[in-house]
Structures are given as structure tokens and as C-alpha cells.
XYZ file of C-alpha atoms in Angstrom:
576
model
C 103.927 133.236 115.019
C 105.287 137.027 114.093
C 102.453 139.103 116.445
C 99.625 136.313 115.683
C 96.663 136.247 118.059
C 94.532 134.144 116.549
C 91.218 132.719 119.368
C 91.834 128.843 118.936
C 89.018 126.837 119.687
C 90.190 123.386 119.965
C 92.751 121.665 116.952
C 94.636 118.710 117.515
C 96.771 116.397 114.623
C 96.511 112.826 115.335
C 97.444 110.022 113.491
C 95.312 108.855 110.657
C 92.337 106.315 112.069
C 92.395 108.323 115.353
C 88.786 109.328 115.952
C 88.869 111.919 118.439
C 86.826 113.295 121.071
C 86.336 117.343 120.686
C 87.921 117.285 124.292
C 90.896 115.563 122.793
C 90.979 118.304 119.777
C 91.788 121.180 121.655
C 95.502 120.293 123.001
C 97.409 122.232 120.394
C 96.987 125.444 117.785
C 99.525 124.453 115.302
C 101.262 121.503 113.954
C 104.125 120.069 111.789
C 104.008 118.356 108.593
C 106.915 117.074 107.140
C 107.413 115.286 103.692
C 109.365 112.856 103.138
C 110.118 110.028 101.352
C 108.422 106.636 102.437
C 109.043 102.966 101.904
C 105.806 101.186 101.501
C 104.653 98.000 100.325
C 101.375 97.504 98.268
C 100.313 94.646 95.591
C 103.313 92.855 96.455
C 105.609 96.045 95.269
C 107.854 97.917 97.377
C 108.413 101.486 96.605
C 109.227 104.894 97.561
C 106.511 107.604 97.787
C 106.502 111.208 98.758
C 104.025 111.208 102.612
C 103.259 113.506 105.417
C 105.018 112.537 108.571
C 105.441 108.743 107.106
C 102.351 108.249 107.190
C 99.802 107.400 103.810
C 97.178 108.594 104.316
C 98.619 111.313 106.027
C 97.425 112.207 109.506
C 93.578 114.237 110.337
C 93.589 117.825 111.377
C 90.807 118.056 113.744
C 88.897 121.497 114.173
C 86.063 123.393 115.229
C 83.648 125.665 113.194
C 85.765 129.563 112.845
C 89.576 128.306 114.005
C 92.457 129.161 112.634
C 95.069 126.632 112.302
C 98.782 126.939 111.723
C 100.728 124.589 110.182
C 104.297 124.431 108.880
C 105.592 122.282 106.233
C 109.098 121.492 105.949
C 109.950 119.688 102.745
C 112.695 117.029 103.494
C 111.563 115.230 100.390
C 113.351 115.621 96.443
C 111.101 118.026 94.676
C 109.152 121.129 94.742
C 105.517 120.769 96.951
C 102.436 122.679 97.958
C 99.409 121.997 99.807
C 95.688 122.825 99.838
C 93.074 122.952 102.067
C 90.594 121.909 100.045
C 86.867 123.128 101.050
C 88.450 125.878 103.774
C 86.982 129.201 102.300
C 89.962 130.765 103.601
C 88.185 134.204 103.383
C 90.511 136.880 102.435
C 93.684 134.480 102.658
C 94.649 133.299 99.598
C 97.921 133.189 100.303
C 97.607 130.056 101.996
C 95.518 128.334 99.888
C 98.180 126.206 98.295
C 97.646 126.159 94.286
C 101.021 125.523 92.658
C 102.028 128.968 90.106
C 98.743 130.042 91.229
C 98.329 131.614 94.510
C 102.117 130.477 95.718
C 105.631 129.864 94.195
C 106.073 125.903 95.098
C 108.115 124.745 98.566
C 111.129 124.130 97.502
C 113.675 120.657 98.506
C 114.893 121.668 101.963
C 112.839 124.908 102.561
C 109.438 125.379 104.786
C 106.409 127.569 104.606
C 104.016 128.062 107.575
C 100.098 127.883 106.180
C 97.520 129.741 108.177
C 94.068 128.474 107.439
C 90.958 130.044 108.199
C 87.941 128.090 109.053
C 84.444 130.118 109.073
C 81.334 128.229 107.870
C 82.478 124.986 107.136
C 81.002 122.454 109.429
C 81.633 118.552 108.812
C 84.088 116.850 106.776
C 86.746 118.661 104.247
C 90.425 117.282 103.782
C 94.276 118.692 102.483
C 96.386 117.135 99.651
C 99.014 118.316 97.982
C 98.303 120.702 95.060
C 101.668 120.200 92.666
C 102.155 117.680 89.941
C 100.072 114.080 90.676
C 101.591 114.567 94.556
C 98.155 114.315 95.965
C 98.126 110.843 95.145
C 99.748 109.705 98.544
C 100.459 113.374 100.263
C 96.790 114.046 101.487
C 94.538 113.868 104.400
C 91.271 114.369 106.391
C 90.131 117.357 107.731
C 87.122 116.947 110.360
C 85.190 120.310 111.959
C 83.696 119.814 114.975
C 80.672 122.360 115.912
C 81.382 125.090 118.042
C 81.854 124.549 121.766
C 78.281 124.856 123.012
C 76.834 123.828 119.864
C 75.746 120.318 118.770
C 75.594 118.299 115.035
C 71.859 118.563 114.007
C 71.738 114.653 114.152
C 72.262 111.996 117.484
C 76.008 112.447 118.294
C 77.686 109.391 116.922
C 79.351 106.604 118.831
C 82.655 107.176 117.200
C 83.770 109.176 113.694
C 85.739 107.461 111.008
C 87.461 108.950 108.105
C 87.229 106.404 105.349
C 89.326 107.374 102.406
C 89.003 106.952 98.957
C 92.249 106.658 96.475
C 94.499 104.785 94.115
C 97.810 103.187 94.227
C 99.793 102.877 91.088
C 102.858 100.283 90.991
C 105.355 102.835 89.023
C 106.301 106.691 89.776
C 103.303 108.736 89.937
C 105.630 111.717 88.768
C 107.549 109.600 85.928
C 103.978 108.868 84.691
C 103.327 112.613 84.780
C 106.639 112.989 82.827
C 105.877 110.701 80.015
C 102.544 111.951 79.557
C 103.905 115.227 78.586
C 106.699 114.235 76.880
C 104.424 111.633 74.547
C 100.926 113.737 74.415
C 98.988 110.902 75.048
C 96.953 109.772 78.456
C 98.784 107.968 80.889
C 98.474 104.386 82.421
C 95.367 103.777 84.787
C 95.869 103.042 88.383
C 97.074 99.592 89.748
C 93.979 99.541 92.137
C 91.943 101.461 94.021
C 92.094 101.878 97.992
C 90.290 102.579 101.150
C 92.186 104.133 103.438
C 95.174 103.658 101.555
C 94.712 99.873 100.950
C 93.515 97.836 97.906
C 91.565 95.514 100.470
C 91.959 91.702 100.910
C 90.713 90.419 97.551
C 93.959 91.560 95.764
C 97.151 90.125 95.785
C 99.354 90.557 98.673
C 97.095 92.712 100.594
C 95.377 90.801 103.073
C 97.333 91.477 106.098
C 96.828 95.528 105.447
C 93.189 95.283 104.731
C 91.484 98.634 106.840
C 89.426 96.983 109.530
C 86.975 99.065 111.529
C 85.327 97.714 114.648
C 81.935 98.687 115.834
C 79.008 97.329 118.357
C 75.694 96.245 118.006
C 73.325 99.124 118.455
C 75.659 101.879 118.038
C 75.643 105.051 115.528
C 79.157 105.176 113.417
C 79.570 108.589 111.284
C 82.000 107.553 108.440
C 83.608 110.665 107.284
C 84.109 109.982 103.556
C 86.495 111.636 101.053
C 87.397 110.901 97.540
C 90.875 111.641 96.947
C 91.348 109.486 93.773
C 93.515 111.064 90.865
C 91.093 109.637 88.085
C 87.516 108.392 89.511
C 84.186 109.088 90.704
C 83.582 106.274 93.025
C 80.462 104.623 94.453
C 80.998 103.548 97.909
C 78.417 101.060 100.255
C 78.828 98.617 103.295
C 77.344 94.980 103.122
C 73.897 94.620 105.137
C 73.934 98.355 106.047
C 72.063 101.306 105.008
C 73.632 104.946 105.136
C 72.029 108.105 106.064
C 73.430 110.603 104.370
C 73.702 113.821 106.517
C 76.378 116.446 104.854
C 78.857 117.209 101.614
C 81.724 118.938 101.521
C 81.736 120.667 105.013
C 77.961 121.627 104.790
C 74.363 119.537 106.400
C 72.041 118.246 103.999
C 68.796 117.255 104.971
C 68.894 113.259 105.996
C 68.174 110.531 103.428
C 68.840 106.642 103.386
C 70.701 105.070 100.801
C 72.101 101.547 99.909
C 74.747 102.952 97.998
C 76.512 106.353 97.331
C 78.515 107.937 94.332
C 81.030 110.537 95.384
C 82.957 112.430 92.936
C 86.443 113.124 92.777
C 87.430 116.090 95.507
C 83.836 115.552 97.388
C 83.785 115.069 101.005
C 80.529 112.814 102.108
C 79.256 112.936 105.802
C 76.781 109.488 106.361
C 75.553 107.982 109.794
C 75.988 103.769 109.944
C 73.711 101.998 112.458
C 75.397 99.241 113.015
C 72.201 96.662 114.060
C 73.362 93.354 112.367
C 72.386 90.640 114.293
C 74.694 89.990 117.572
C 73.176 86.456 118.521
C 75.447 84.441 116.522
C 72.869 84.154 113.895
C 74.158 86.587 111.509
C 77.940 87.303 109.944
C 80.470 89.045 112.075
C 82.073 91.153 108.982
C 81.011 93.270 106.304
C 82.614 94.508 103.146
C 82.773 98.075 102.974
C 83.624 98.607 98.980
C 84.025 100.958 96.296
C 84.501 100.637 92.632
C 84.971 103.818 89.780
C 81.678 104.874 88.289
C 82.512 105.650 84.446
C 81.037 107.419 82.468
C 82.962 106.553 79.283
C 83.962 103.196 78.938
C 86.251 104.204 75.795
C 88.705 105.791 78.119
C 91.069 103.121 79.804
C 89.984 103.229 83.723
C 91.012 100.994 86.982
C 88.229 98.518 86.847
C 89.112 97.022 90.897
C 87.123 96.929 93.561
C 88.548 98.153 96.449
C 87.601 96.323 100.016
C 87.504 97.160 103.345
C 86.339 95.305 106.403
C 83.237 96.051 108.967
C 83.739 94.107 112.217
C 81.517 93.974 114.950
C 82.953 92.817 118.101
C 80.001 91.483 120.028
C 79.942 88.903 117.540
C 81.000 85.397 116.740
C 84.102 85.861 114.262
C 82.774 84.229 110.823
C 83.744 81.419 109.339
C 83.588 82.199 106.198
C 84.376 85.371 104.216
C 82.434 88.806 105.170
C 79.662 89.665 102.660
C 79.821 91.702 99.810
C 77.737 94.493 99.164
C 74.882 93.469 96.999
C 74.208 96.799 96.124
C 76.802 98.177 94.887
C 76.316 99.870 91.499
C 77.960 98.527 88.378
C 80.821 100.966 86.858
C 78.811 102.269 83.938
C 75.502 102.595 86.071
C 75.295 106.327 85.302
C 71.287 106.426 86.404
C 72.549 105.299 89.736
C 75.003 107.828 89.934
C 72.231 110.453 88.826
C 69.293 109.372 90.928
C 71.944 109.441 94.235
C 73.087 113.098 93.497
C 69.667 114.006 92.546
C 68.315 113.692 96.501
C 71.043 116.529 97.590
C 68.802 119.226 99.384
C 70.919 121.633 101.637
C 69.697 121.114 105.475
C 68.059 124.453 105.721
C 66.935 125.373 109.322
C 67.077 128.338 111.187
C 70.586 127.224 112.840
C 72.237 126.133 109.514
C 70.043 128.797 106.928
C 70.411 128.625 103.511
C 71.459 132.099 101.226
C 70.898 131.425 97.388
C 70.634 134.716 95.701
C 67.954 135.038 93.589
C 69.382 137.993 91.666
C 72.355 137.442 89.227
C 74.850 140.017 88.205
C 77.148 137.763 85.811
C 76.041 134.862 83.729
C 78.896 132.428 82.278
C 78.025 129.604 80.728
C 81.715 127.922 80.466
C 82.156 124.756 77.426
C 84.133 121.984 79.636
C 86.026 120.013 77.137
C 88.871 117.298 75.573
C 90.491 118.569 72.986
C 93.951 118.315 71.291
C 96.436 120.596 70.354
C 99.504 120.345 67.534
C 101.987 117.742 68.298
C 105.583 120.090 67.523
C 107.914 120.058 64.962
C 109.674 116.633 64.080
C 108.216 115.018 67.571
C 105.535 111.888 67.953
C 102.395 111.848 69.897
C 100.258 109.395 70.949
C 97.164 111.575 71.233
C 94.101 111.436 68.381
C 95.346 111.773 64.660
C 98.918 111.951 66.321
C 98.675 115.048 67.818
C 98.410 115.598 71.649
C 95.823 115.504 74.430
C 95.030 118.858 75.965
C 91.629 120.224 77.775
C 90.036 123.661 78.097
C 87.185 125.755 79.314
C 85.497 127.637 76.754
C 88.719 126.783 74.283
C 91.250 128.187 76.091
C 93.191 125.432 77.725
C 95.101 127.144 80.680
C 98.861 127.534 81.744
C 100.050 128.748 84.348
C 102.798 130.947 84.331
C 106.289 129.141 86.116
C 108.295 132.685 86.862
C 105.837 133.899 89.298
C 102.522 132.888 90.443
C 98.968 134.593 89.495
C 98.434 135.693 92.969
C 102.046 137.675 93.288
C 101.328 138.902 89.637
C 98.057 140.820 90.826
C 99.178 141.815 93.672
C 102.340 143.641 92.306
C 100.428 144.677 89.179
C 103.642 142.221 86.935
C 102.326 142.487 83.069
C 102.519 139.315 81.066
C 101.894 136.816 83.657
C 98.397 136.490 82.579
C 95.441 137.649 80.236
C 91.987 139.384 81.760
C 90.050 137.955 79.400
C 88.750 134.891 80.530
C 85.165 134.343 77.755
C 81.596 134.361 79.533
C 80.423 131.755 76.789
C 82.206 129.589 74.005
C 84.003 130.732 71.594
C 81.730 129.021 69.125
C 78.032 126.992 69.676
C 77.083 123.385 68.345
C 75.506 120.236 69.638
C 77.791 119.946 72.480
C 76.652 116.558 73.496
C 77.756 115.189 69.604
C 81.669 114.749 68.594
C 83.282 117.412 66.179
C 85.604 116.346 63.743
C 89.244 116.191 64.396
C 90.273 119.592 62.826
C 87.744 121.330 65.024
C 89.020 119.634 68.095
C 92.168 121.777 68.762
C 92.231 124.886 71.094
C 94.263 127.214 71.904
C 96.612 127.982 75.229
C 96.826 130.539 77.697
C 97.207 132.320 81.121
C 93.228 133.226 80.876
C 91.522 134.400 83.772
C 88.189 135.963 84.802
C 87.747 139.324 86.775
C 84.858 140.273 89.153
C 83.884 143.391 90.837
C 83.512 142.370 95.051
C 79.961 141.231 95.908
C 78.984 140.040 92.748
C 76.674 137.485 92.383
C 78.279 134.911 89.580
C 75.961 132.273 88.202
C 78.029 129.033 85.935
C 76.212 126.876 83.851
C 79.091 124.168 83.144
C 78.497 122.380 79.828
C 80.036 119.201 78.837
C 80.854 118.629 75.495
C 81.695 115.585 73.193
C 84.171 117.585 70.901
C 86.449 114.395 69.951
C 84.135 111.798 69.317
C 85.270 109.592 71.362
C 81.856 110.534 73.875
C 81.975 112.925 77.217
C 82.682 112.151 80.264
C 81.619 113.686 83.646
C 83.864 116.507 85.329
C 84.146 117.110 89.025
C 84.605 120.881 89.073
C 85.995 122.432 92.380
C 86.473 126.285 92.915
C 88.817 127.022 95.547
C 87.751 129.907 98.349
C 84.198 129.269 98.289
C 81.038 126.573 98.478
C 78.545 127.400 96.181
C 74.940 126.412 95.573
C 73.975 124.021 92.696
C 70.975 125.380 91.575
C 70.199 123.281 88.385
C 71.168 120.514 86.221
C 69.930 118.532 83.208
C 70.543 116.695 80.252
C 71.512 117.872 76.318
C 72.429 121.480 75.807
C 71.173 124.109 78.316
C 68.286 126.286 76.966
C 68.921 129.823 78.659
C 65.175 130.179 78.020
C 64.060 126.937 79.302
C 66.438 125.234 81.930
C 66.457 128.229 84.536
C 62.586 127.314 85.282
C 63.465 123.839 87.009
C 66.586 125.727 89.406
C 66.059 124.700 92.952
C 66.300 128.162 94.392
C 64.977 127.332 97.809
C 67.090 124.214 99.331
C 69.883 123.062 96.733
C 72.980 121.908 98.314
C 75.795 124.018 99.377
C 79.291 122.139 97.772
C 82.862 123.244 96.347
C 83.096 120.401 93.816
C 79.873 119.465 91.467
C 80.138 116.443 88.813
C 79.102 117.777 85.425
C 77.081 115.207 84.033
C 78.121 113.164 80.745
C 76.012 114.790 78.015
C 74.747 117.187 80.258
C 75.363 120.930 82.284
C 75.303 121.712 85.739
C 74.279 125.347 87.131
C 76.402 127.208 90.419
C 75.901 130.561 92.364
C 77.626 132.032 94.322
C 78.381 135.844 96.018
C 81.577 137.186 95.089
C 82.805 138.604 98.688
C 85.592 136.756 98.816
C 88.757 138.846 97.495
C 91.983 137.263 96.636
C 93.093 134.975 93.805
C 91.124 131.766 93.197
C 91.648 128.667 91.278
C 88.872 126.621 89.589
C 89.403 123.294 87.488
C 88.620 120.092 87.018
C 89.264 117.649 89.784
C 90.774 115.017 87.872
C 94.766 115.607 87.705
C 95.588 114.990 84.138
C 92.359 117.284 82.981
C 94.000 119.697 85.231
C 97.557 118.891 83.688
C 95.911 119.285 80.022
C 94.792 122.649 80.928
C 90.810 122.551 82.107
C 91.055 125.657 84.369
C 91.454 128.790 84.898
C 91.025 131.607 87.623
C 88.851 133.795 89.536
C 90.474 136.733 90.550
C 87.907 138.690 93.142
C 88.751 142.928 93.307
C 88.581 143.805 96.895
C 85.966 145.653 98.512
C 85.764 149.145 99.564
C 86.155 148.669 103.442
C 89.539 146.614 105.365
C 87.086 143.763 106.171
C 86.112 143.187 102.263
C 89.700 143.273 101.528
C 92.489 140.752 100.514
C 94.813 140.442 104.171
C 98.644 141.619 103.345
C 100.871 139.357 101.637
C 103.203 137.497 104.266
C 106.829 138.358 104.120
C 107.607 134.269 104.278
C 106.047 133.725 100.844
C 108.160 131.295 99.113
C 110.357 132.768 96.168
C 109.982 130.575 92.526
């Protein structure tokens, strides 16, 4: 590891499903991920997809609160790759935070890279996926951090941990969808069906036999370690004849609460407890439906409408003989007010041993338009976006592209002119009802390698606001800045009021995340302390918004002293 003497405190890779013990975490410092091409079988369809180590989803990386990890990626599959660590701060380490044209050059057929990633405050549950093209739809994983050796969670140790992950499975090429997208301008087909744990779940076709199964006993404590890793969805998630506690998001506590039901967004990482006290006496059922179905926001934009199943089974039980029960409450698609009142109860845990830090003074206000729009369609070509032209997205209309001769970090680190623009806008370019639809010739934006500059240690506050600019209604956004959590201070309905909205922030316990859902019709406020330097992506967690351009970057100056300051580049960088 070239002269690398990192203190590991305990990482182990095991297989996906493995819930390990923190004694069984600490028998290696590094692993190997290799993708490669897979043959799997879902929905009765056999097909090739890109995986880590054969394995979908791919396999947990098991940590402890301030390790470093090493691990190296050797590409045996047919195309380009990177990865992410998504929810690892990574603090002055960008260089292995994994954005494709953004903070690397991609991993090339046949090549490797070796990733270092830092862990420092991030306690709980985070996860990797691939961060080029729609890859992450089968190359992604869990990522669980213990406490520290001598510390303990601030909740009864559970029985056993589960990762239970959220995703999609489509029947064609997720990359030939990607291609025809771009090539036509319009949106591309929905997912086949959704999946937990990479399954649909017994009540589609052809899937019985792979249905995810967990087994617990009566009158033990299960923390299910949940992750949304869906391409397209927000997703509500709940277990049949069990309540959840929720206890953390995104690698951070929150203080305790008891749901039926829980709506995750796309990117989010939920931690919740399970009692599992069923009945044991042969009175009550055996199994239990864990499920999950999209929430959406916009029912005028095509979406997966299946249900995805697994199956809770205690084993002190009688086996059933009928069918496991079906959660009764699980939200309808559409039910936004369930989806608000659930996000609504977030309150960061706050106690002396996990403290919260929201800074009450702000240096930089943004208040950034998040937005659908279209642009031109091209000289003698057809589109299948509105009024013919083709789909595209922006923040505060300038719908980002990256460059594809060298990537943003490399550019600002070599001082290379032309690869982008410092000029990223603090506000829109122009005001109106955001929540009502503009008409089609005020829809388009323009393109560009925009990007926003800060000065090290300053505190940024981002009111995101969604917009309606096509008419064809909002829908809500899962933002996620990469290299740090920050605190959600605020959000509301209509247009934010500068004058009025900052009176009802929650400045003394709002949770701590790195992806917030901005509402339909509605804003959402961050902070966060800009003492992070490097090269930092930020965009919206749903691929093809992404693809259309709703990003752009935060490039942090270092700070005056070697600790405040961006580590050297590695000589191993891959070359574009």
C-alpha cells in the first residue's frame, strides 16, 4: 500500500446477508472487488448484468467509526466503471470519492484502481454503488459502521443486523436504455419491478423460489439496516404485524420514534429496530410480508407501480398454512401526506456523546431552482420530449455537463482552463410562481460545466426549490452532496419567503443527512460548514435527472494549515 500506515480498527467484506459480529469485522484492512459480468435470472428472464464479485447485491463492507479502508477494483467487465462511497465524508480525499468526469477519469475494461476511504463521523448505516452511467442499478452495496471498540449504539444491542435493500430490476439493458434515451430525448422505460434485496418477492412471476427470507425469534431485537438504491423511486417500506423504531439516517442517530410505515428516498440509508413479539403459541401466523412500493409524487410521469415482497419468518413458530400477511399499513403510491408526516418526525439524537453542531451564523445564502426542463432537439433529428424537443434538467437553469477529456477534480488541481465555468448562480436566473407550469418556450435552459466556489470554513446555507416549469406538475428530488452530511434546518410548502420561512428552521435538533427529498411544490433548507477541501459533487439522486443535467459542483479552497488541506493527488489516478 506505497508507505500506508493507516490504524485499522476492525473491517471485514462478507458476503451480502452476512450479519456480522464486530469481532468477526476486524479480520482484514482491505479487500477486492471485481466486476464482472453475471448471469442471473429474474421475472422469468435470463440476462447478463455488470456485479461485484458475482454477487447482486454486491457484498457489505463492515467498519468501525474513523477506519480507513482499502479497496481495489479490478474491472474484468466491458465498459468504463467507478464507484462511490456514498455518505463517507471522505475528509480531504476526494480522490477516492468515485464521481465519473468529476473527481476521477472512469476505470477502464481491464485496468484497476485502489480506493482509500476515510471513515470519521459516520456511525450506522451508509452503502457504495457504482457512480457511471445507470451501473448502480446492480453494482452496489451496504456499508455498516460499527461504534468504536469500547463504545456502544445508544439503543439495546440488537440480536442480529440485517441489510435490507431497496432496488429495481429492469428486463432489457440498463445501459441500452441509457443509450436510447439520449439518442431519442425522451424519458426512458420504467422498471420491470421493484426488489428487496435484489428480488421482486413471491407475488411476481417466476420469483418465488428467490424470495429474501429472514428468520428471527420470538422476543428478540432485529436492526434492519435499510438502503434505497432504486434508480427512479422514493419508496415506503413496512413489515406485516410489526412496528419499527426508527433510530438513525444516513450514518447519523436520530432520536427514537415508532412507526407503522416508513418512506425513504432515493440514496437514504434508514437505521430501525424490529421487535419481533408475534405470537409463538401457534396462535398467530409464522410469516410476515416485509414490502415496499414507490411513493409518487406525480402520477403523470410513467413509474413501476409493483410491490415488492419479502418474507419475515419466525422460527419458533408453526409454519403457516396459508400465505404470510400483508402489511396493512402500507401507504398508497400517491400518499404524499404520509410521506410528509414520516419525514417530518426526523430530530437528530442530540446527547452529549453524539452532539449536534448547526451553525447559527451563515456566510453564503443560495437558494438553487431544482427543475425539468427541455432543451432544442438538433438539426434534422426527432425527439420524443415535450413539443418535440428533448428532456433535460438543471439547477438554477444551467443544466450541467461534465467535461469527458479530464475530470473537474484533475482540472482544479492542475489549474486546466476550459474544463469548467466558476460561476455557478446563488439564485435563479429569473423568479415566478415556481410551484405553477411555464409555458413551453420558457421551459428550455441552457448547458454547462457550472460550478460553485467557496472560501474553507464557510458556512453555506441551500434553500432547494422545486419548480413546476413544464406543466406537467413537480415532482420531489432526493438531493445528495457528496463529502459531507448536512443539517436540514427547514422545509415548507409554495415558494420560500426569505422573510418569513427562516422563523420556523429547527436550529436546535434537525437531522444530520447527505440526501434530503425536496418536496413536490415545496423547498427544503441545508447547512453545512465548508471545512472540507477537495472537489464535490451534488445532484439529484435519481439517474436520469442526473443524466439530464440536475447538478453541479462544490469545489471547497483549502485552508491555510496541512490539516485544512486537500491530501496529494495519488500517482495511480486513472488516465481518461
Amino acid at each position: 500500500m506505497g508507505g500506508l500506515c493507516w490504524l485499522l480498527l476492525g473491517v471485514a467484506v462478507l458476503t451480502f446477508g452476512v450479519a456480522a459480529s464486530p469481532a468477526q469485522a476486524s479480520r482484514a484492512n482491505h479487500y477486492d472487488f471485481f466486476i464482472k459480468e453475471t448471469k442471473v435470472t429474474r421475472l422469468c428472464h435470463e440476462k447478463t448484468i455488470l456485479t461485484v464479485n458475482g454477487q447482486f447485491p454486491g457484498p457489505t463492507i463492515y467498519a468501525r467509526r474513523g477506519d480507513a479502508v482499502v479497496v481495489n477494483v479490478y474491472n474484468q467487465g466491458n465498459k468504463n466503471i467507478t464507484l462511490h462511497w456514498h455518505g463517507v465524508d471522505q475528509p480531504r480525499n476526494p480522490w477516492s470519492d468515485g464521481p465519473e468526469f468529476i473527481t476521477q477519469c472512469p476505470i477502464q475494461p481491464g485496468a484497476s484502481f485502489t480506493y482509500r476511504i476515510l471513515f470519521s463521523e459516520e456511525e450506522g448505516t451508509l452503502w457504495w454503488h457504482a457512480h457511471s452511467d445507470f451501473d448502480r442499478a446492480t453494482v452496489h452495496g451496504a456499508i455498516v459502521i460499527h461504534p468504536k471498540r469500547g463504545s456502544a449504539y445508544p439503543y439495546p444491542k440488537p440480536h442480529k443486523e440485517m441489510p435490507i435493500i431497496l432496488g429495481e430490476w429492469w428486463n432489457g439493458d440498463v445501459q441500452q436504455l441509457l443509450e436510447e434515451s439520449k439518442h431519442t430525448g425522451g424519458d426512458g422505460n420504467v422498471s420491470d419491478a421493484n426488489t428487496i434485496n435484489g428480488q421482486p418477492g413471491d407475488q411476481l412471476p417466476c420469483s418465488k423460489n428467490g424470495t429474501f427470507r429472514m428468520l428471527v425469534e420470538h422476543g428478540k431485537t432485529y436492526l434492519l439496516r435499510i438502503i434505497n438504491a432504486g434508480l427512479s423511486n422514493d419508496m415506503f417500506f413496512a413489515v406485516a404485524g410489526h412496528r419499527l423504531t426508527v433510530v438513525g439516517i444516513d450514518g447519523h442517530y436520530l432520536k427514537p420514534f415508532t412507526v407503522e410505515s416508513i418512506m425513504i428516498s432515493s440514496g437514504q440509508t434508514m437505521d430501525v429496530l424490529l421487535e419481533a413479539d408475534r405470537p409463538a403459541n401457534g396462535s398467530g401466523n409464522s410469516g410476515y410480508y416485509m414490502a415496499a412500493r414507490p411513493l409518487v409524487t406525480n402520477k403523470v410521469i410513467r413509474f413501476d407501480n409493483t410491490t415488492a415482497t419479502a418474507i419475515l419468518e419466525y422460527t419458533d413458530a408453526p409454519p403457516s398454512a396459508g400465505s404470510p400477511d400483508f402489511p396493512a399499513n402500507l401507504p398508497a403510491v400517491d400518499d404524499v401526506a404520509a410521506a410528509t408526516a414520516y419525514t417530518s418526525q426526523l430530530r437528530s439524537l442530540a446527547t452529549r456523546e453524539h452532539p449536534v453542531d448547526v451553525p447559527a451564523h451563515v456566510d453564503e445564502r443560495m437558494v438553487v431552482a431544482v427543475a425539468i426542463n427541455v432543451l432544442p432537439c438538433g438539426p434534422n433529428k426527432t425527439c420524443e420530449g415535450p413539443g418535440g424537443n428533448r428532456f433535460s434538467a438543471s439547477l438554477n437553469n444551467v443544466s450541467f455537463v461534465a467535461p469527458s477529456s479530464v475530470d473537474v477534480l484533475d482540472a482544479y488541481y492542475y489549474s486546466i482552463r476550459g474544463a469548467y465555468e466558476p460561476d455557478f448562480p446563488n439564485k435563479p436566473s429569473f423568479v415566478f410562481n415556481f410551484t405553477e407550469g411555464l409555458p413551453l418556450e420558457q421551459s428550455f435552459t441552457t448547458k454547462g460545466a457550472s460550478v460553485k466556489v467557496v472560501e474553507y470554513g464557510t458556512v453555506v446555507e441551500v434553500v432547494f426549490q422545486n419548480t413546476a416549469i413544464l406543466r406537467l406538475g413537480s415532482e420531489s428530488h432526493p438531493m445528495h452532496l457528496h463529502g459531507y452530511s448536512f443539517y436540514v434546518v427547514g422545509t415548507g410548502s409554495g415558494n420560500f419567503d426569505k422573510d418569513e420561512d427562516p422563523a420556523t428552521y429547527n436550529l436546535v435538533n434537525p437531522p444530520y443527512q447527505n440526501t434530503v427529498s425536496v418536496p413536490k411544490d415545496g423547498w427544503v433548507a441545508i447547512r453545512f460548514r465548508a471545512a472540507n477541501p477537495g472537489v464535490w459533487f451534488m445532484h439529484c439522486h435519481f439517474d436520469r435527472h442526473t443524466v439530464w443535467g440536475m447538478d453541479t459542483v462544490f469545489i471547497v479552497k483549502d485552508g491555510k494549515t496541512p490539516k485544512t488541506q486537500m491530501m496529494p493527488r495519488p500517482p495511480t489516478m486513472p488516465k481518461c
